[in-house]
PDB file of C-alpha atoms in Angstrom:
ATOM      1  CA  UNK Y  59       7.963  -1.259  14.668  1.00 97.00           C
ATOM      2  CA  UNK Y  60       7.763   0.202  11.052  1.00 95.00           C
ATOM      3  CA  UNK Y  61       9.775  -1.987   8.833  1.00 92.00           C
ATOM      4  CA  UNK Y  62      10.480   0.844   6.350  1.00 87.00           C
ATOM      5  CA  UNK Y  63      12.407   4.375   6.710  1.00 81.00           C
ATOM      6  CA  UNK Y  64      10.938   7.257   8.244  1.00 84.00           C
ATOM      7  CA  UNK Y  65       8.751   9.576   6.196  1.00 80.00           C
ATOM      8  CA  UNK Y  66       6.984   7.417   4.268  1.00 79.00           C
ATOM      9  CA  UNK Y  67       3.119   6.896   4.391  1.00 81.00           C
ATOM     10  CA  UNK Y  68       3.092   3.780   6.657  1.00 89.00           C
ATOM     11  CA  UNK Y  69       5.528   5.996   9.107  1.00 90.00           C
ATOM     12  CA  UNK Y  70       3.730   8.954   8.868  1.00 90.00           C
ATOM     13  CA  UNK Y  71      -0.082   6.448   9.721  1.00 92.00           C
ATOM     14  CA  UNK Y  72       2.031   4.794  12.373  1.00 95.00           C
ATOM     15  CA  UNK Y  73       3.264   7.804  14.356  1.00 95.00           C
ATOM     16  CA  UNK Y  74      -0.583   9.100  13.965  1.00 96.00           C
ATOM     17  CA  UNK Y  75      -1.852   6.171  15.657  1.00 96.00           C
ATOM     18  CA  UNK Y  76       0.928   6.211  18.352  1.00 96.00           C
ATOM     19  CA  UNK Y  77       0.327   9.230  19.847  1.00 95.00           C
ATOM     20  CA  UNK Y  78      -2.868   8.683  20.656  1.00 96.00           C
ATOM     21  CA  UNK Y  79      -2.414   5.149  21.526  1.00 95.00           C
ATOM     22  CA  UNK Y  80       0.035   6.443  24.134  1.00 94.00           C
ATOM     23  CA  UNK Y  81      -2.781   8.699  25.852  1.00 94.00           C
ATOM     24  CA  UNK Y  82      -5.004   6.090  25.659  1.00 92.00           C
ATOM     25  CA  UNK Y  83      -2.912   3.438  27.039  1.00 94.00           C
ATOM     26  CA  UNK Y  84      -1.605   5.859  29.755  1.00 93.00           C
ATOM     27  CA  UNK Y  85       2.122   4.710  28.796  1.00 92.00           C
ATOM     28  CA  UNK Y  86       4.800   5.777  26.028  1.00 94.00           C
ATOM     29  CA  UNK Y  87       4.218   4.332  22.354  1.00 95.00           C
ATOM     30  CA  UNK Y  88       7.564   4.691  20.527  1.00 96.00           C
ATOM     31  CA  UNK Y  89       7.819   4.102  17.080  1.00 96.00           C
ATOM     32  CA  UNK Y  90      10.985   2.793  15.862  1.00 96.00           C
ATOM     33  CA  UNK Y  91      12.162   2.162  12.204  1.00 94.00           C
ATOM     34  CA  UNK Y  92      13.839  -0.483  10.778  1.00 92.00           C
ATOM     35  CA  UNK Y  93      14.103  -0.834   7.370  1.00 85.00           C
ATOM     36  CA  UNK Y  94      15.607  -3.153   5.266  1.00 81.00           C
ATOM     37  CA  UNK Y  95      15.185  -6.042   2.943  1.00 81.00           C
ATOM     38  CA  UNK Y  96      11.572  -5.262   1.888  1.00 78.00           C
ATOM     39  CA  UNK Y  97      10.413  -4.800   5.494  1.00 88.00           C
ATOM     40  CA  UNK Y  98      11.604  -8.235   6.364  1.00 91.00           C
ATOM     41  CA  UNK Y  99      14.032  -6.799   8.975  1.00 92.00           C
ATOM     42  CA  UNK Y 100      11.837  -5.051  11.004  1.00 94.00           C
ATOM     43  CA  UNK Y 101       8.699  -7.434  10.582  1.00 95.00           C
ATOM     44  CA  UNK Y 102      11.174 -10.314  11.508  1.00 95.00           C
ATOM     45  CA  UNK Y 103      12.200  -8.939  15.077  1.00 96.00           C
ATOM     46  CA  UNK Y 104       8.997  -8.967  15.761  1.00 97.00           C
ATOM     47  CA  UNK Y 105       8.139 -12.040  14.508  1.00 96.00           C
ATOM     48  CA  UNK Y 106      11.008 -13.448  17.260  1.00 96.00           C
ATOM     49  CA  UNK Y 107       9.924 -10.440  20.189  1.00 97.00           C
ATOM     50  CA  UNK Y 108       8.526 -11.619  23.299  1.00 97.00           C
ATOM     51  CA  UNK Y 109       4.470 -12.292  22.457  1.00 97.00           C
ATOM     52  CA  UNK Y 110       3.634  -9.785  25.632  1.00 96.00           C
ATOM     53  CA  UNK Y 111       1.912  -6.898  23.473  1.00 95.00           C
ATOM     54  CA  UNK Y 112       4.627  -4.277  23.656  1.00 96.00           C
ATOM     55  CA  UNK Y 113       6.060  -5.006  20.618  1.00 97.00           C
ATOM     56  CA  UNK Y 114       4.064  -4.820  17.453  1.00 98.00           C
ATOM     57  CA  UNK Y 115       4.549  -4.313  14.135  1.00 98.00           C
ATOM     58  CA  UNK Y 116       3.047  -1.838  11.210  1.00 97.00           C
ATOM     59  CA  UNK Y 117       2.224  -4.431   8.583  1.00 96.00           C
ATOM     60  CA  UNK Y 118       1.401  -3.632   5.170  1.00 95.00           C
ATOM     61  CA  UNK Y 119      -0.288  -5.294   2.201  1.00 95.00           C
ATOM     62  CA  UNK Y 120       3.582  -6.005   0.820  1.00 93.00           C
ATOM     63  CA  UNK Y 121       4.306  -8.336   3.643  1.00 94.00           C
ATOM     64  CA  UNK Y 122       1.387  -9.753   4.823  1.00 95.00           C
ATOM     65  CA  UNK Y 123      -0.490 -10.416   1.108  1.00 96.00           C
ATOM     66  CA  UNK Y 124       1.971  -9.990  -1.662  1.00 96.00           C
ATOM     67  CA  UNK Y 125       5.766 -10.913  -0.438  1.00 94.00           C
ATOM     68  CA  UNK Y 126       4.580 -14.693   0.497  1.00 95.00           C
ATOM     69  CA  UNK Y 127       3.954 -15.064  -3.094  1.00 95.00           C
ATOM     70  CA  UNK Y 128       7.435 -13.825  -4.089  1.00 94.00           C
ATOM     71  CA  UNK Y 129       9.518 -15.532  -1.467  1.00 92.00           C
ATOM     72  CA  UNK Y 130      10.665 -19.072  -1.819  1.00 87.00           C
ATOM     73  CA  UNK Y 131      11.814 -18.459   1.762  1.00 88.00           C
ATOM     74  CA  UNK Y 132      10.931 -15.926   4.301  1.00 90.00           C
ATOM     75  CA  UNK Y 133      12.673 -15.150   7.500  1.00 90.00           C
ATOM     76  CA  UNK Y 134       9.236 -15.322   9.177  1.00 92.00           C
ATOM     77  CA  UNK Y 135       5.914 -16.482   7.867  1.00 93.00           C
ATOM     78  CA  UNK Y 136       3.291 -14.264   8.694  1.00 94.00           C
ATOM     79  CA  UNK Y 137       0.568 -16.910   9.014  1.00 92.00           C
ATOM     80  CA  UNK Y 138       2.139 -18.791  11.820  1.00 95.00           C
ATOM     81  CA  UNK Y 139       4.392 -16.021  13.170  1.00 96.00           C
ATOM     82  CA  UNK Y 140       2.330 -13.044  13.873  1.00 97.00           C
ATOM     83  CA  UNK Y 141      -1.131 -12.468  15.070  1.00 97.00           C
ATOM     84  CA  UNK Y 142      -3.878  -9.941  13.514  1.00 98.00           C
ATOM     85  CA  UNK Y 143      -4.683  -7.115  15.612  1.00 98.00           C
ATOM     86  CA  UNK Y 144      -6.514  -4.678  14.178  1.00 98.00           C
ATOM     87  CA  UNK Y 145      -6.449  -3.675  10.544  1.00 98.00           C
ATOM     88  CA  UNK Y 146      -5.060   0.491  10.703  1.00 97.00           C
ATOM     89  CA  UNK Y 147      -5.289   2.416   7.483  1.00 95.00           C
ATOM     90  CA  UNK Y 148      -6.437   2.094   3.630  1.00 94.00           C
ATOM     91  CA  UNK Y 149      -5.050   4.190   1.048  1.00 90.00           C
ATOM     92  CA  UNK Y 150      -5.570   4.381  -2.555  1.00 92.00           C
ATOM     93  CA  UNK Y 151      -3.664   4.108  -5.256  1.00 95.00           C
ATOM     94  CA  UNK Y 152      -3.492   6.879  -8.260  1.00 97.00           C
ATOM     95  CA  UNK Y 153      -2.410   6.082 -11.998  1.00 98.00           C
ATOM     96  CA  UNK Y 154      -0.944   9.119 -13.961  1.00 98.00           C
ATOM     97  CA  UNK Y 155       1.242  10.005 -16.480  1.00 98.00           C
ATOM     98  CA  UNK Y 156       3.440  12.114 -17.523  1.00 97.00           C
ATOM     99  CA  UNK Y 157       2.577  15.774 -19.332  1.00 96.00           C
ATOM    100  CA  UNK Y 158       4.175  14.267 -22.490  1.00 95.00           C
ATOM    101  CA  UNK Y 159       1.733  11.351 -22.852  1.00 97.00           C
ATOM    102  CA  UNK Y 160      -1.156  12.809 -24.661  1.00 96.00           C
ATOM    103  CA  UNK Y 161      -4.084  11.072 -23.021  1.00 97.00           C
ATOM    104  CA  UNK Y 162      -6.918  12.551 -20.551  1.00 96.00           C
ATOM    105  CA  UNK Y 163      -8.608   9.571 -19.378  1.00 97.00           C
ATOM    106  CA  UNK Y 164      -8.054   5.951 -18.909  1.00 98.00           C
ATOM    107  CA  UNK Y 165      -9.183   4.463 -21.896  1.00 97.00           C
ATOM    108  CA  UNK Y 166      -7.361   6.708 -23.976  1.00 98.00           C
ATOM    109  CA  UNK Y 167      -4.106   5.579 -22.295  1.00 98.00           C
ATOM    110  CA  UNK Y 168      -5.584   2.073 -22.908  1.00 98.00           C
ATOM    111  CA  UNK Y 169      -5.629   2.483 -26.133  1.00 97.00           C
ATOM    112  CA  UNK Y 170      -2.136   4.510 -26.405  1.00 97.00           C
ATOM    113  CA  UNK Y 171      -0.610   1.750 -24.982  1.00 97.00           C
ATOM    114  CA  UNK Y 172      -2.355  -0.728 -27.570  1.00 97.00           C
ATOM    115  CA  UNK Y 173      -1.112   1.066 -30.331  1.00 97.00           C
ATOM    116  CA  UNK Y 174       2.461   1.218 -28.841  1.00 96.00           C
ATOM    117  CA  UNK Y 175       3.078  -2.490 -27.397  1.00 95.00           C
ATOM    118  CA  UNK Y 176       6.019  -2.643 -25.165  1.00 93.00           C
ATOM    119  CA  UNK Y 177       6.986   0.898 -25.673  1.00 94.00           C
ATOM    120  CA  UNK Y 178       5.146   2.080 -22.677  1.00 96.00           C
ATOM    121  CA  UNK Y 179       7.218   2.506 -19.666  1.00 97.00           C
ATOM    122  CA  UNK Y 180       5.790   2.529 -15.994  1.00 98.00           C
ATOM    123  CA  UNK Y 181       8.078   3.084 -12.713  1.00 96.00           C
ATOM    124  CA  UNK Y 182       7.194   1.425  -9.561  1.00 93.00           C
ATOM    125  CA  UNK Y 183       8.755   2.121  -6.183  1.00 88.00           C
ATOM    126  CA  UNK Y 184      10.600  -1.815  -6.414  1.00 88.00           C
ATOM    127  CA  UNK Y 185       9.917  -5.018  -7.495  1.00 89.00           C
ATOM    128  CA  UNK Y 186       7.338  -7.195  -5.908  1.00 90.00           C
ATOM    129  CA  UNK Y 187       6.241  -3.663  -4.349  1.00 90.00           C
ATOM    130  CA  UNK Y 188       2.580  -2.874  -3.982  1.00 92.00           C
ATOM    131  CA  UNK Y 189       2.686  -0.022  -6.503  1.00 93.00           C
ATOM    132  CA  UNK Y 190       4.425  -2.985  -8.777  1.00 95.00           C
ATOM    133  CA  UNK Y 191       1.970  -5.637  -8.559  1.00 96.00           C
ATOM    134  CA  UNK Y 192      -1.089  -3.048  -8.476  1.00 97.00           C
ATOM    135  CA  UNK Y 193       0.641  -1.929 -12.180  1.00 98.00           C
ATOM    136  CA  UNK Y 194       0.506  -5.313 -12.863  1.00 98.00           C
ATOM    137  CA  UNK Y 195      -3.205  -5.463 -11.810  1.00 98.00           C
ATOM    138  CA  UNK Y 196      -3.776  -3.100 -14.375  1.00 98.00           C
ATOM    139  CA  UNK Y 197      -1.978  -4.365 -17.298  1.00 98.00           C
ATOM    140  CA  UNK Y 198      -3.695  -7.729 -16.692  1.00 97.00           C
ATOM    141  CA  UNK Y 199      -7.127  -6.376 -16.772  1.00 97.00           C
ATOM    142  CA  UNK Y 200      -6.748  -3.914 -19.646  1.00 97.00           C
ATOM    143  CA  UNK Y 201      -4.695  -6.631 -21.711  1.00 97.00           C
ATOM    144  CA  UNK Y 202      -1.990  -4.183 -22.555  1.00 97.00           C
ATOM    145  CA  UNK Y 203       1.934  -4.497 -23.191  1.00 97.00           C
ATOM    146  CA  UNK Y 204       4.004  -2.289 -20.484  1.00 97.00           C
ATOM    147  CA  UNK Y 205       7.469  -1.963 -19.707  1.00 97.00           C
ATOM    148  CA  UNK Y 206       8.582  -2.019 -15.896  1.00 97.00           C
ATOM    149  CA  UNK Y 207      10.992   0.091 -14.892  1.00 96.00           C
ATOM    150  CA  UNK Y 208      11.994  -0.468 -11.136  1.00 93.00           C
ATOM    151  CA  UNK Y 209      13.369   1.981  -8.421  1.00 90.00           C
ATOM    152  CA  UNK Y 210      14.254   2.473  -5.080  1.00 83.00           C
ATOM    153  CA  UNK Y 211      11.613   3.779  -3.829  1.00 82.00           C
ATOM    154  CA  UNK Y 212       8.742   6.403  -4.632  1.00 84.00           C
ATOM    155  CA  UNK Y 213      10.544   9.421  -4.832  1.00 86.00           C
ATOM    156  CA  UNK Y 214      12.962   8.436  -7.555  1.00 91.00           C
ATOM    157  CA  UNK Y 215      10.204   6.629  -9.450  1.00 92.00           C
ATOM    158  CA  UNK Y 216       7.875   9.988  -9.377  1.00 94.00           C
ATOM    159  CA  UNK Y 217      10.924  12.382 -10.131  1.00 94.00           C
ATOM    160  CA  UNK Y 218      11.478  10.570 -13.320  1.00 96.00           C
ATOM    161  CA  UNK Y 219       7.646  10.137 -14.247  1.00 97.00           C
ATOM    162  CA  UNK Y 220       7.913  13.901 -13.418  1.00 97.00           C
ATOM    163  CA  UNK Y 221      11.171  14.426 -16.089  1.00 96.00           C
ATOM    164  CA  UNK Y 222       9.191  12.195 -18.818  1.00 96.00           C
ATOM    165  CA  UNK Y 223      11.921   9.562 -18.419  1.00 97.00           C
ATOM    166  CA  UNK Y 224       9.175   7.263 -17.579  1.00 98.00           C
ATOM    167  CA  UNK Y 225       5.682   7.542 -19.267  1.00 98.00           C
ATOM    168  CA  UNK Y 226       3.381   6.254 -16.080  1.00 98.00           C
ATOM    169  CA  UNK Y 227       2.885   5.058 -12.509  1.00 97.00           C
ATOM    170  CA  UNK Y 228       0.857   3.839  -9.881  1.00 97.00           C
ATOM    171  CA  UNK Y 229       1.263   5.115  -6.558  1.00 93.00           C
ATOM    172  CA  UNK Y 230       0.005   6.005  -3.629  1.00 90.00           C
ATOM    173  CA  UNK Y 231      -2.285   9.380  -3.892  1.00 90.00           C
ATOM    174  CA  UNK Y 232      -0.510  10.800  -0.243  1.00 84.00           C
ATOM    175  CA  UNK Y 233       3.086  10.831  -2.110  1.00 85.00           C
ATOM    176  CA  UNK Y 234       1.502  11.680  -5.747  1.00 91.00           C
ATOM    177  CA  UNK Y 235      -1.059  14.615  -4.643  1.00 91.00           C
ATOM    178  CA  UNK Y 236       1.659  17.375  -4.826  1.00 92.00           C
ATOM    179  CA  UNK Y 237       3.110  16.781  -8.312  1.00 95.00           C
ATOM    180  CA  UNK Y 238      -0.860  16.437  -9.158  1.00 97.00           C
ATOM    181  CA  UNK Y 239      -1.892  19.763  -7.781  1.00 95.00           C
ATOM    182  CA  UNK Y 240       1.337  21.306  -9.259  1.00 96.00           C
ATOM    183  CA  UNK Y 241       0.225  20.323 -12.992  1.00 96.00           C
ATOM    184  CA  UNK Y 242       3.856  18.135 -13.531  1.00 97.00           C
ATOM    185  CA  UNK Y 243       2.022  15.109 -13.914  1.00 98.00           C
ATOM    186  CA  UNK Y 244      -1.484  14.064 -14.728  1.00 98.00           C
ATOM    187  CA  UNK Y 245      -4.474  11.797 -12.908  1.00 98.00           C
ATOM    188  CA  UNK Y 246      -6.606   9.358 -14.877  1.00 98.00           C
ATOM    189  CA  UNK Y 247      -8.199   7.485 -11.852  1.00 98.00           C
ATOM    190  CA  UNK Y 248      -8.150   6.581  -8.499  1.00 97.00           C
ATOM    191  CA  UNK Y 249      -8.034   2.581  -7.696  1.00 97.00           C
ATOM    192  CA  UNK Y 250     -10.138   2.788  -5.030  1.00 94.00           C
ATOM    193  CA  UNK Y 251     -14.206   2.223  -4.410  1.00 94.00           C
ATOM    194  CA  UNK Y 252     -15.160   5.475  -4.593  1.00 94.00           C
ATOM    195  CA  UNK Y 253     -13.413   9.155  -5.629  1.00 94.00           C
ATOM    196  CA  UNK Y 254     -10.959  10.270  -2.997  1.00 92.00           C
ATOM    197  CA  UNK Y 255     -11.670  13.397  -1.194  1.00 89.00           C
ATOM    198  CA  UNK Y 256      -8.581  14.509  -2.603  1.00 90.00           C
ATOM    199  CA  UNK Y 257      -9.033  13.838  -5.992  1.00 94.00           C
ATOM    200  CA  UNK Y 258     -12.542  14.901  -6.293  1.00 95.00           C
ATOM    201  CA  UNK Y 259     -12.664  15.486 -10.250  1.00 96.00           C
ATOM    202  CA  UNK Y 260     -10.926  12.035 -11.035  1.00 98.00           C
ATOM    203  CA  UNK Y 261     -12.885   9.208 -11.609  1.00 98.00           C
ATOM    204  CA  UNK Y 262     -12.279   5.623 -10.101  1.00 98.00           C
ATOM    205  CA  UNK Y 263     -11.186   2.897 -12.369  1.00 98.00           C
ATOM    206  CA  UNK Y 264     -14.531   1.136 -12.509  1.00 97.00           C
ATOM    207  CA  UNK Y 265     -16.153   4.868 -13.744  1.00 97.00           C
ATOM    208  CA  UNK Y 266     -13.031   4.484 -16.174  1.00 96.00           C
ATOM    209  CA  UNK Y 267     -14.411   1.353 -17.728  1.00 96.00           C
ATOM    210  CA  UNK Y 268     -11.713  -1.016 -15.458  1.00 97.00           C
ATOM    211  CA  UNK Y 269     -13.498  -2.317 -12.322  1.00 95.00           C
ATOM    212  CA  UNK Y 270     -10.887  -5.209 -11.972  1.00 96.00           C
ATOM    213  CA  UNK Y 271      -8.349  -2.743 -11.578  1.00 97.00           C
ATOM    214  CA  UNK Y 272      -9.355  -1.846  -8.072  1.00 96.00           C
ATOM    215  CA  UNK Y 273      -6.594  -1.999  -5.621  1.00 96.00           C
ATOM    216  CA  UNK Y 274      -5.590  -0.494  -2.120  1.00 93.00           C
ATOM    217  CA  UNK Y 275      -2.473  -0.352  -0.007  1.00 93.00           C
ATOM    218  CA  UNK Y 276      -3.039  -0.982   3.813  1.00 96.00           C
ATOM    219  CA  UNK Y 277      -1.483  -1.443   6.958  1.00 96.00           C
ATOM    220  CA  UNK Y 278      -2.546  -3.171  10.178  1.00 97.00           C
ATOM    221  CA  UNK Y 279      -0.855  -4.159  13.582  1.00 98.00           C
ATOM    222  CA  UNK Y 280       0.904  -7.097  13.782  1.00 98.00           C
ATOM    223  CA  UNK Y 281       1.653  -8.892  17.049  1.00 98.00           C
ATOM    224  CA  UNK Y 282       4.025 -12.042  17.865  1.00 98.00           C
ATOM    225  CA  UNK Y 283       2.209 -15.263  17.985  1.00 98.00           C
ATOM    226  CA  UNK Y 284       0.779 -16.291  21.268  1.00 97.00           C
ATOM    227  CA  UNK Y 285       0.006 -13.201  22.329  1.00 98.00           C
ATOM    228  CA  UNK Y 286      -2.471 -13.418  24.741  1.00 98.00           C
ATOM    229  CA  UNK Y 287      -5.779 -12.756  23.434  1.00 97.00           C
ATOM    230  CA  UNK Y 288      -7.109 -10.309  26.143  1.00 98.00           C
ATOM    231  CA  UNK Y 289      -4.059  -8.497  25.138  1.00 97.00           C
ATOM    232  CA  UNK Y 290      -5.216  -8.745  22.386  1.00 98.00           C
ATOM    233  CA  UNK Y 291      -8.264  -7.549  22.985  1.00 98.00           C
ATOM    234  CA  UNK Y 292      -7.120  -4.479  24.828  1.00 97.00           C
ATOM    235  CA  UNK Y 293      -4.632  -3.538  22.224  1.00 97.00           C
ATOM    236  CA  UNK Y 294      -7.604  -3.946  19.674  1.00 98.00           C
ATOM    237  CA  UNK Y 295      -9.983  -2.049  22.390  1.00 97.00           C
ATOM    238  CA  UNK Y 296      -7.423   0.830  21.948  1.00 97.00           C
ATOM    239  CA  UNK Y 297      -6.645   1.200  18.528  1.00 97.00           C
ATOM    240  CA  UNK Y 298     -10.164   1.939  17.823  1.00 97.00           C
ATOM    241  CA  UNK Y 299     -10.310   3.948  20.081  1.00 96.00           C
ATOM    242  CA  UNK Y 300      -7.833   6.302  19.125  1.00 96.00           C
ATOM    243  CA  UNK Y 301      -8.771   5.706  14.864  1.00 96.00           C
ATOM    244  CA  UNK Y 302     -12.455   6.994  15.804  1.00 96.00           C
ATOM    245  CA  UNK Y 303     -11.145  10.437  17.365  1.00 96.00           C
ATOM    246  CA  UNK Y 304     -11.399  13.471  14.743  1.00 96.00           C
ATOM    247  CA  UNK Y 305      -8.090  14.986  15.505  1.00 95.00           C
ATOM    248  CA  UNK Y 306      -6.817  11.687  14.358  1.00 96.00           C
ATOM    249  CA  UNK Y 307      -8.672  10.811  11.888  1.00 95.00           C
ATOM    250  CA  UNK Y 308      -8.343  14.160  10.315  1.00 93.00           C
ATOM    251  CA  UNK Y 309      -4.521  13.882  10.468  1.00 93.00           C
ATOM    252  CA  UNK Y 310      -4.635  10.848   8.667  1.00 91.00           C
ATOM    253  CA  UNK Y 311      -7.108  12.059   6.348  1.00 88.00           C
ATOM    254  CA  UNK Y 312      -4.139  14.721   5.383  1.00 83.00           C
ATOM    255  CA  UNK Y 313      -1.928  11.815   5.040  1.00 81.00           C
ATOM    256  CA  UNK Y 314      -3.711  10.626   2.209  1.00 79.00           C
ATOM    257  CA  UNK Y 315      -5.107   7.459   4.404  1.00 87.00           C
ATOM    258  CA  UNK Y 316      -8.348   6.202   5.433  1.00 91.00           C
ATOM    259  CA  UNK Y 317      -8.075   5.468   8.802  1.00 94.00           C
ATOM    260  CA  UNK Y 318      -9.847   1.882   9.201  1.00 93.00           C
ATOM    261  CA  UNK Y 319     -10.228  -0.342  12.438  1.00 95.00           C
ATOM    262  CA  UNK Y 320     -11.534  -4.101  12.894  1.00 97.00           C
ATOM    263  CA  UNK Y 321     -11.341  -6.528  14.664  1.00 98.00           C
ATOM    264  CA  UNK Y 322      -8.212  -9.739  15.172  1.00 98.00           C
ATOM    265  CA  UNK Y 323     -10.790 -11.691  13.261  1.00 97.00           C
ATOM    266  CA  UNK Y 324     -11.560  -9.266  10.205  1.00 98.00           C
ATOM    267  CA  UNK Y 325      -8.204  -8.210   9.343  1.00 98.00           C
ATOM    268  CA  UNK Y 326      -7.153 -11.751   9.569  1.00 97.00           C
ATOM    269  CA  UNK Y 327      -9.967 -12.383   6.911  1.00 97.00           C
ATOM    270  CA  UNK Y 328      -8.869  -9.395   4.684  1.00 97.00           C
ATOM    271  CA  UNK Y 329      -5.613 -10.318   4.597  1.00 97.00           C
ATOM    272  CA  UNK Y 330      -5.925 -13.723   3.694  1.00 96.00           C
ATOM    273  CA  UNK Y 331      -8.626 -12.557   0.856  1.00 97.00           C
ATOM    274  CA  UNK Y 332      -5.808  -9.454  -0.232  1.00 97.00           C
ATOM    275  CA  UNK Y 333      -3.410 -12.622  -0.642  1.00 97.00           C
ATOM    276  CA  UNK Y 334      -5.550 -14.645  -2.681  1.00 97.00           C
ATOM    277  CA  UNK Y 335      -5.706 -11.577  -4.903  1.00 97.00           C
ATOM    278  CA  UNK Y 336      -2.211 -10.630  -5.204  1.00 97.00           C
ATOM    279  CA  UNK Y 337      -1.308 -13.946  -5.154  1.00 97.00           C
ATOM    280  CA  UNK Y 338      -3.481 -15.074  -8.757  1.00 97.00           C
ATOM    281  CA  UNK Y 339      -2.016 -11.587  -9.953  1.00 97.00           C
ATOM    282  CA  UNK Y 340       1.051 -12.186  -9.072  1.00 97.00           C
ATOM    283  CA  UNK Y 341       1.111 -15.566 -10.899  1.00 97.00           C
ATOM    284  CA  UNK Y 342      -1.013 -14.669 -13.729  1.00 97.00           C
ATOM    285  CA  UNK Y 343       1.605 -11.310 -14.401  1.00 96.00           C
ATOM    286  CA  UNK Y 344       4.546 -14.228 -14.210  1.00 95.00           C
ATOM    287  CA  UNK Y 345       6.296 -11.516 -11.434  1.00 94.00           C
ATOM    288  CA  UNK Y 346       9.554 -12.523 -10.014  1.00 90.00           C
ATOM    289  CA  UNK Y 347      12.860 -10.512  -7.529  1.00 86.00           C
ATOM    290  CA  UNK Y 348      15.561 -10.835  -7.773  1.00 66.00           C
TER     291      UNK Y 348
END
């Protein structure tokens, strides 16, 4: 289950992994969409499926580490409702602007912004989205005054950062690489660890000068609670498995994600630490939805 529309990133990861899941397994893996409601749709049905490991879910940082802290009330709560099987994909995050911001690195659109409090506009892809609260992350850390502009979803949000409506964003580098290569928009840095392999010439945000602006999106499978944990197992068994062959790995590499496997116990570890991350951010930034 992907709980967002086809075509997107986590989709695109998902139906990746599938296939070869489906060789592996010796069965049919079919991925179905359901979107809706900031994934809660989709991640709710299988919150409430049958805990026999053949329906699972395509989790992202969103649901699992950043919607808790949004939600007064869930339809589900991840902590008690699903169980960690194996952590999938990482992706970074880029920030750019657009052509008509006249800044080449970081610090210069630090200091643009300082000079211009308020007047700085950034699109995200939603509120209480990962691209949202990673913007956030940012603002916090460089102590700068920006003005959120919210969409439905990354394509509108990059077509006006592309018209200049909008002066930057955050997104993810798989949906941002083509305006990049095409000149309509401009990379300061990458969020992640180390330079992408697809932004080579772009420094990270720690080479930048703003280390506490590191940030990833991710997604993991999901099962329903009391799942069986030699299902568990086997379903973990399998997904690395398939995320250590090259054809896949080099598909997902295309995708703009890092294909990354661990274990029930690790991803359940990650995700709690990814909450307690977006969780003081969210807080600290004073976020809210509607």
């Amino acid at each position: 289950m992907v709980p967002f529309a086809a075509g997107g990133s986590t989709d695109v990861a998902a139906r990746i992994l599938a296939e070869r899941l489906g060789q592996t397994l010796g069965q049919s893996v079919v991925v179905e969409n359901r979107s809706g409601s900031a994934g809660f749709i989709g991640a709710e049905s299988v919150a409430k499926a049958p805990p026999d490991g053949y329906t699972l879910l395509m989790a992202t940082t969103g649901l699992l580490s950043i919607a808790p802290h949004l939600y007064a009330q869930m339809p589900f709560d991840p902590a008690r409702d699903l169980t960690p099987v194996s952590l999938a994909f990482a992706t970074d995050l880029v920030i750019a602007v657009t052509n008509g911001v006249p800044v080449r690195t970081l610090q210069e659109l630090v200091g643009y912004a300082k000079e211009r409090p308020g007047s700085i506009s950034y699109a995200s892809s939603g509120a209480g989205t990962t691209t949202h609260v990673a913007t956030e992350l940012f603002r916090l850390t460089a102590n700068v005054d920006l003005l959120h502009v919210p969409y439905r979803g990354s394509g509108p949000a990059m077509n006006d950062l592309v018209a200049g409506n909008v002066q930057m964003m955050v997104d993810q580098i798989a949906s941002s690489i083509g305006q990049i290569n095409d000149g309509r928009i401009r990379a300061l840095a990458v969020t992640g660890a180390k330079r992408h392999p697809l932004l080579p010439n772009v420094p990270t945000v720690a080479e930048a000068g703003l280390a506490g602006a590191q940030a990833t999106s991710w997604g993991g499978i999901m099962a329903p609670a009391g799942t069986a944990s030699s299902v568990v197992d086997k379903l973990n068994d399998a997904i690395r498995e398939a995320l250590a062959q090259p054809t896949v790995r080099q598909r997902m590499a295309g995708a703009g994600a890092d294909p990354a496997a661990s274990s029930p116990g690790e991803f359940m570890s990650f995700v709690k630490s990814e909450s307690e991350k977006w969780g003081r951010v969210v807080r600290e930034a004073r976020i809210t939805v509607g």
